């Protein structure tokens, strides 16, 4: 069945460092990969996404890369700030089932 | 303002009670979802709907039921609440744009069953 694995489950960095979160997916036909950020006590919100015909996408300090051959994609956050502390979820669209499947989440803690 | 609304925000009830969690969206989205989430943990899909009169069970077995009589409304009902149902319930709706499904989440209902 459809599956998205996400690592690590927790990540602690110092302010100013970079953070990388990795996800792998099982369906080679998947064509859309969003990332959601959920701050403590808040709702998940879309922060960046990438389509399968693009290898990399950037938006200020965040970027997402996609390796279709290996079926994995990653979220990169540079110059981390305390407000980046949150749980991040990756997801992939499984076209056969027409639904989005989420990874298990990564708790990122940025220490001042 | 176009948004997705959930009520109540918090609910504390006794075992055996019947409850309905409300979810409404004013964005005209066809697809809607219910997720169960313990604080900061994995999102578990329990129900979804492609549109009016369409409901499907998700990946996580749930004793709840849903209905979709109107596009904007997707309530979730527990016939007999138990302490194991204690969790946060998140409703979401989605917009498809060029095969990209973007989910918009409500603020959630924190349910505690005593």
Short mmCIF file of C-alpha atoms in Angstrom, two decimals:
data_model
loop_
_atom_site.label_atom_id
_atom_site.label_comp_id
_atom_site.label_asym_id
_atom_site.label_seq_id
_atom_site.Cartn_x
_atom_site.Cartn_y
_atom_site.Cartn_z
CA UNK A 1 0.00 0.00 0.00
CA UNK A 2 0.94 3.65 -0.08
CA UNK A 3 3.56 4.66 2.44
CA UNK A 4 5.67 7.71 3.32
CA UNK A 5 8.59 7.29 5.72
CA UNK A 6 10.03 10.35 7.43
CA UNK A 7 13.32 10.79 9.35
CA UNK A 8 14.42 11.84 11.85
CA UNK A 9 11.53 11.86 14.29
CA UNK A 10 13.24 14.58 16.34
CA UNK A 11 15.94 17.06 15.40
CA UNK A 12 17.69 19.55 17.65
CA UNK A 13 19.88 22.30 16.18
CA UNK A 14 21.47 25.54 17.33
CA UNK A 15 20.14 28.81 15.98
CA UNK A 16 21.85 29.61 12.69
CA UNK A 17 22.54 25.97 11.81
CA UNK A 18 20.91 24.15 8.92
CA UNK A 19 18.28 21.43 9.32
CA UNK A 20 17.43 18.64 6.91
CA UNK A 21 14.39 16.35 7.07
CA UNK A 22 14.13 13.39 4.70
CA UNK A 23 11.18 11.41 3.36
CA UNK A 24 10.82 8.38 1.11
CA UNK A 25 7.71 7.26 -0.70
CA UNK A 26 6.60 3.94 -2.11
CA UNK A 27 4.57 4.80 -5.24
CA UNK A 28 6.75 5.70 -8.21
CA UNK A 29 3.69 7.36 -9.82
CA UNK A 30 3.46 9.97 -7.04
CA UNK A 31 3.68 13.43 -8.55
CA UNK A 32 3.18 16.01 -5.82
CA UNK A 33 5.09 16.44 -2.54
CA UNK A 34 4.03 19.13 -0.02
CA UNK A 35 5.47 19.98 3.37
CA UNK A 36 3.36 21.16 6.30
CA UNK A 37 4.50 22.94 9.46
CA UNK A 38 2.59 22.64 12.71
CA UNK A 39 3.57 24.99 15.51
CA UNK A 40 2.71 24.08 19.08
CA UNK A 41 -1.04 24.27 19.60
CA UNK A 42 -1.68 25.40 16.03
CA UNK A 43 -3.07 23.83 12.88
CA UNK A 44 -0.76 22.35 10.19
CA UNK A 45 -0.05 24.80 7.38
CA UNK A 46 1.46 24.29 3.94
CA UNK A 47 4.92 25.88 3.72
CA UNK A 48 6.34 24.59 0.44
CA UNK A 49 5.61 21.98 -2.19
CA UNK A 50 7.20 20.45 -5.27
CA UNK A 51 5.94 18.64 -8.34
CA UNK A 52 7.58 15.57 -9.80
CA UNK A 53 8.83 17.41 -12.90
CA UNK A 54 10.98 19.72 -10.75
CA UNK A 55 14.16 18.73 -8.92
CA UNK A 56 14.42 21.62 -6.46
CA UNK A 57 12.38 24.55 -5.23
CA UNK A 58 13.37 27.39 -2.90
CA UNK A 59 11.46 29.93 -0.88
CA UNK A 60 13.73 32.21 1.15
CA UNK A 61 15.33 30.02 3.86
CA UNK A 62 13.52 26.82 2.98
CA UNK A 63 14.04 24.51 0.04
CA UNK A 64 12.80 21.13 -1.06
CA UNK A 65 14.69 18.67 -3.25
CA UNK A 66 13.30 15.63 -5.05
CA UNK A 67 15.09 12.52 -6.30
CA UNK A 68 12.54 10.58 -8.35
CA UNK A 69 14.88 7.69 -9.08
CA UNK A 70 15.50 7.03 -5.40
CA UNK A 71 11.92 8.05 -4.47
CA UNK A 72 12.94 10.45 -1.77
CA UNK A 73 12.57 14.15 -1.09
CA UNK A 74 13.98 16.43 1.56
CA UNK A 75 13.24 19.71 3.32
CA UNK A 76 16.20 22.01 3.93
CA UNK A 77 16.04 24.94 6.33
CA UNK A 78 19.04 27.27 6.42
CA UNK A 79 19.95 29.83 9.10
CA UNK A 80 17.42 28.32 11.49
CA UNK A 81 15.63 30.58 13.95
CA UNK A 82 13.72 29.75 17.17
CA UNK A 83 10.43 30.37 15.34
CA UNK A 84 11.28 27.44 13.04
CA UNK A 85 10.67 25.15 16.02
CA UNK A 86 7.63 23.02 15.10
CA UNK A 87 6.58 19.62 13.84
CA UNK A 88 7.10 19.20 10.10
CA UNK A 89 5.13 16.72 8.01
CA UNK A 90 6.01 15.60 4.52
CA UNK A 91 3.35 14.14 2.24
CA UNK A 92 2.96 12.54 -1.16
CA UNK A 93 0.04 12.22 -3.50
CA UNK A 94 -0.73 8.63 -4.41
CA UNK A 95 -2.38 8.98 -7.77
CA UNK A 96 -4.04 5.57 -7.78
CA UNK A 97 -5.94 6.45 -4.64
CA UNK A 98 -6.25 10.17 -5.31
CA UNK A 99 -5.27 11.10 -1.78
CA UNK A 100 -2.46 12.68 0.15
CA UNK A 101 -0.49 10.43 2.52
CA UNK A 102 1.48 12.05 5.34
CA UNK A 103 4.78 11.05 6.89
CA UNK A 104 5.00 10.50 10.64
CA UNK A 105 6.36 13.96 11.40
CA UNK A 106 9.66 15.48 12.60
CA UNK A 107 9.86 17.60 15.72
CA UNK A 108 12.41 20.34 15.11
CA UNK A 109 13.79 22.26 18.08
CA UNK A 110 15.95 25.31 17.42
CA UNK A 111 17.83 26.47 20.51
CA UNK A 112 18.94 30.11 20.83
CA UNK B 1 -13.46 35.43 5.35
CA UNK B 2 -12.97 32.08 3.60
CA UNK B 3 -11.79 29.56 6.13
CA UNK B 4 -12.50 26.21 7.77
CA UNK B 5 -14.16 26.25 11.15
CA UNK B 6 -14.38 23.62 13.84
CA UNK B 7 -16.56 23.63 16.94
CA UNK B 8 -16.27 23.14 19.78
CA UNK B 9 -12.60 24.00 20.34
CA UNK B 10 -12.51 21.94 23.57
CA UNK B 11 -14.93 19.27 24.79
CA UNK B 12 -14.92 17.29 28.03
CA UNK B 13 -17.59 14.61 28.31
CA UNK B 14 -18.39 11.44 30.21
CA UNK B 15 -18.13 7.90 28.92
CA UNK B 16 -21.10 6.69 26.89
CA UNK B 17 -22.21 10.11 25.66
CA UNK B 18 -23.04 10.77 22.02
CA UNK B 19 -21.16 13.71 20.52
CA UNK B 20 -20.91 15.47 17.19
CA UNK B 21 -17.88 17.50 16.17
CA UNK B 22 -18.72 20.20 13.69
CA UNK B 23 -16.67 21.23 10.66
CA UNK B 24 -17.63 23.82 8.09
CA UNK B 25 -15.67 25.43 5.28
CA UNK B 26 -16.52 28.48 3.23
CA UNK B 27 -13.96 27.90 0.49
CA UNK B 28 -16.14 25.80 -1.82
CA UNK B 29 -13.81 22.80 -1.59
CA UNK B 30 -15.14 19.42 -2.66
CA UNK B 31 -12.78 17.20 -0.66
CA UNK B 32 -12.88 17.13 3.12
CA UNK B 33 -11.04 15.06 5.72
CA UNK B 34 -10.99 14.14 9.39
CA UNK B 35 -7.69 13.40 11.10
CA UNK B 36 -7.02 12.20 14.63
CA UNK B 37 -3.82 13.51 16.22
CA UNK B 38 -2.28 13.21 19.65
CA UNK B 39 -0.31 16.40 20.48
CA UNK B 40 2.56 16.87 18.05
CA UNK B 41 2.25 13.33 16.81
CA UNK B 42 1.33 11.57 13.57
CA UNK B 43 -1.77 12.59 11.59
CA UNK B 44 -4.12 9.62 11.33
CA UNK B 45 -6.75 9.79 8.56
CA UNK B 46 -10.07 8.49 9.88
CA UNK B 47 -12.60 9.69 7.27
CA UNK B 48 -12.70 11.57 3.99
CA UNK B 49 -15.20 12.71 1.41
CA UNK B 50 -14.91 13.56 -2.27
CA UNK B 51 -18.14 15.56 -2.26
CA UNK B 52 -21.82 15.53 -1.32
CA UNK B 53 -23.09 12.04 -0.41
CA UNK B 54 -19.55 10.62 -0.62
CA UNK B 55 -17.83 9.28 2.52
CA UNK B 56 -14.92 6.87 2.90
CA UNK B 57 -13.12 5.35 5.85
CA UNK B 58 -9.50 6.28 6.29
CA UNK B 59 -6.43 4.33 7.31
CA UNK B 60 -7.09 4.35 11.05
CA UNK B 61 -9.99 2.28 12.27
CA UNK B 62 -12.47 4.53 13.99
CA UNK B 63 -15.78 4.03 15.75
CA UNK B 64 -16.94 7.39 14.51
CA UNK B 65 -19.22 8.11 11.54
CA UNK B 66 -19.45 11.08 9.18
CA UNK B 67 -21.99 12.56 6.80
CA UNK B 68 -21.75 14.95 3.86
CA UNK B 69 -25.17 16.32 3.01
CA UNK B 70 -23.90 19.78 2.08
CA UNK B 71 -20.62 20.71 0.41
CA UNK B 72 -19.59 23.03 3.22
CA UNK B 73 -20.44 20.78 6.17
CA UNK B 74 -18.70 17.55 7.30
CA UNK B 75 -19.67 16.60 10.88
CA UNK B 76 -18.15 13.67 12.78
CA UNK B 77 -20.24 11.70 15.28
CA UNK B 78 -19.28 9.35 18.10
CA UNK B 79 -22.33 7.34 19.22
CA UNK B 80 -20.79 6.30 22.54
CA UNK B 81 -17.63 8.04 23.62
CA UNK B 82 -14.90 6.17 25.51
CA UNK B 83 -11.66 7.31 27.20
CA UNK B 84 -9.71 5.80 24.25
CA UNK B 85 -11.33 8.47 22.04
CA UNK B 86 -9.49 11.20 23.93
CA UNK B 87 -7.45 13.02 21.28
CA UNK B 88 -7.39 16.04 18.99
CA UNK B 89 -9.58 15.88 15.89
CA UNK B 90 -8.56 17.98 12.90
CA UNK B 91 -10.84 18.69 9.96
CA UNK B 92 -9.38 19.69 6.61
CA UNK B 93 -10.56 20.58 3.13
CA UNK B 94 -8.59 20.67 -0.05
CA UNK B 95 -8.27 22.60 -3.25
CA UNK B 96 -6.97 20.96 -6.37
CA UNK B 97 -4.86 23.19 -8.59
CA UNK B 98 -3.01 21.66 -11.53
CA UNK B 99 -3.05 18.23 -9.84
CA UNK B 100 -1.63 19.76 -6.65
CA UNK B 101 -3.80 19.04 -3.63
CA UNK B 102 -3.39 21.74 -0.99
CA UNK B 103 -4.99 21.03 2.38
CA UNK B 104 -6.39 23.68 4.67
CA UNK B 105 -6.83 22.59 8.28
CA UNK B 106 -9.24 23.76 10.93
CA UNK B 107 -8.06 24.68 14.43
CA UNK B 108 -9.11 21.32 15.78
CA UNK B 109 -11.33 19.98 18.57
CA UNK B 110 -9.55 18.70 21.68
CA UNK B 111 -11.76 15.92 23.04
CA UNK B 112 -11.39 14.50 26.55
CA UNK B 113 -13.56 11.56 27.59
CA UNK B 114 -13.64 10.88 31.30
#
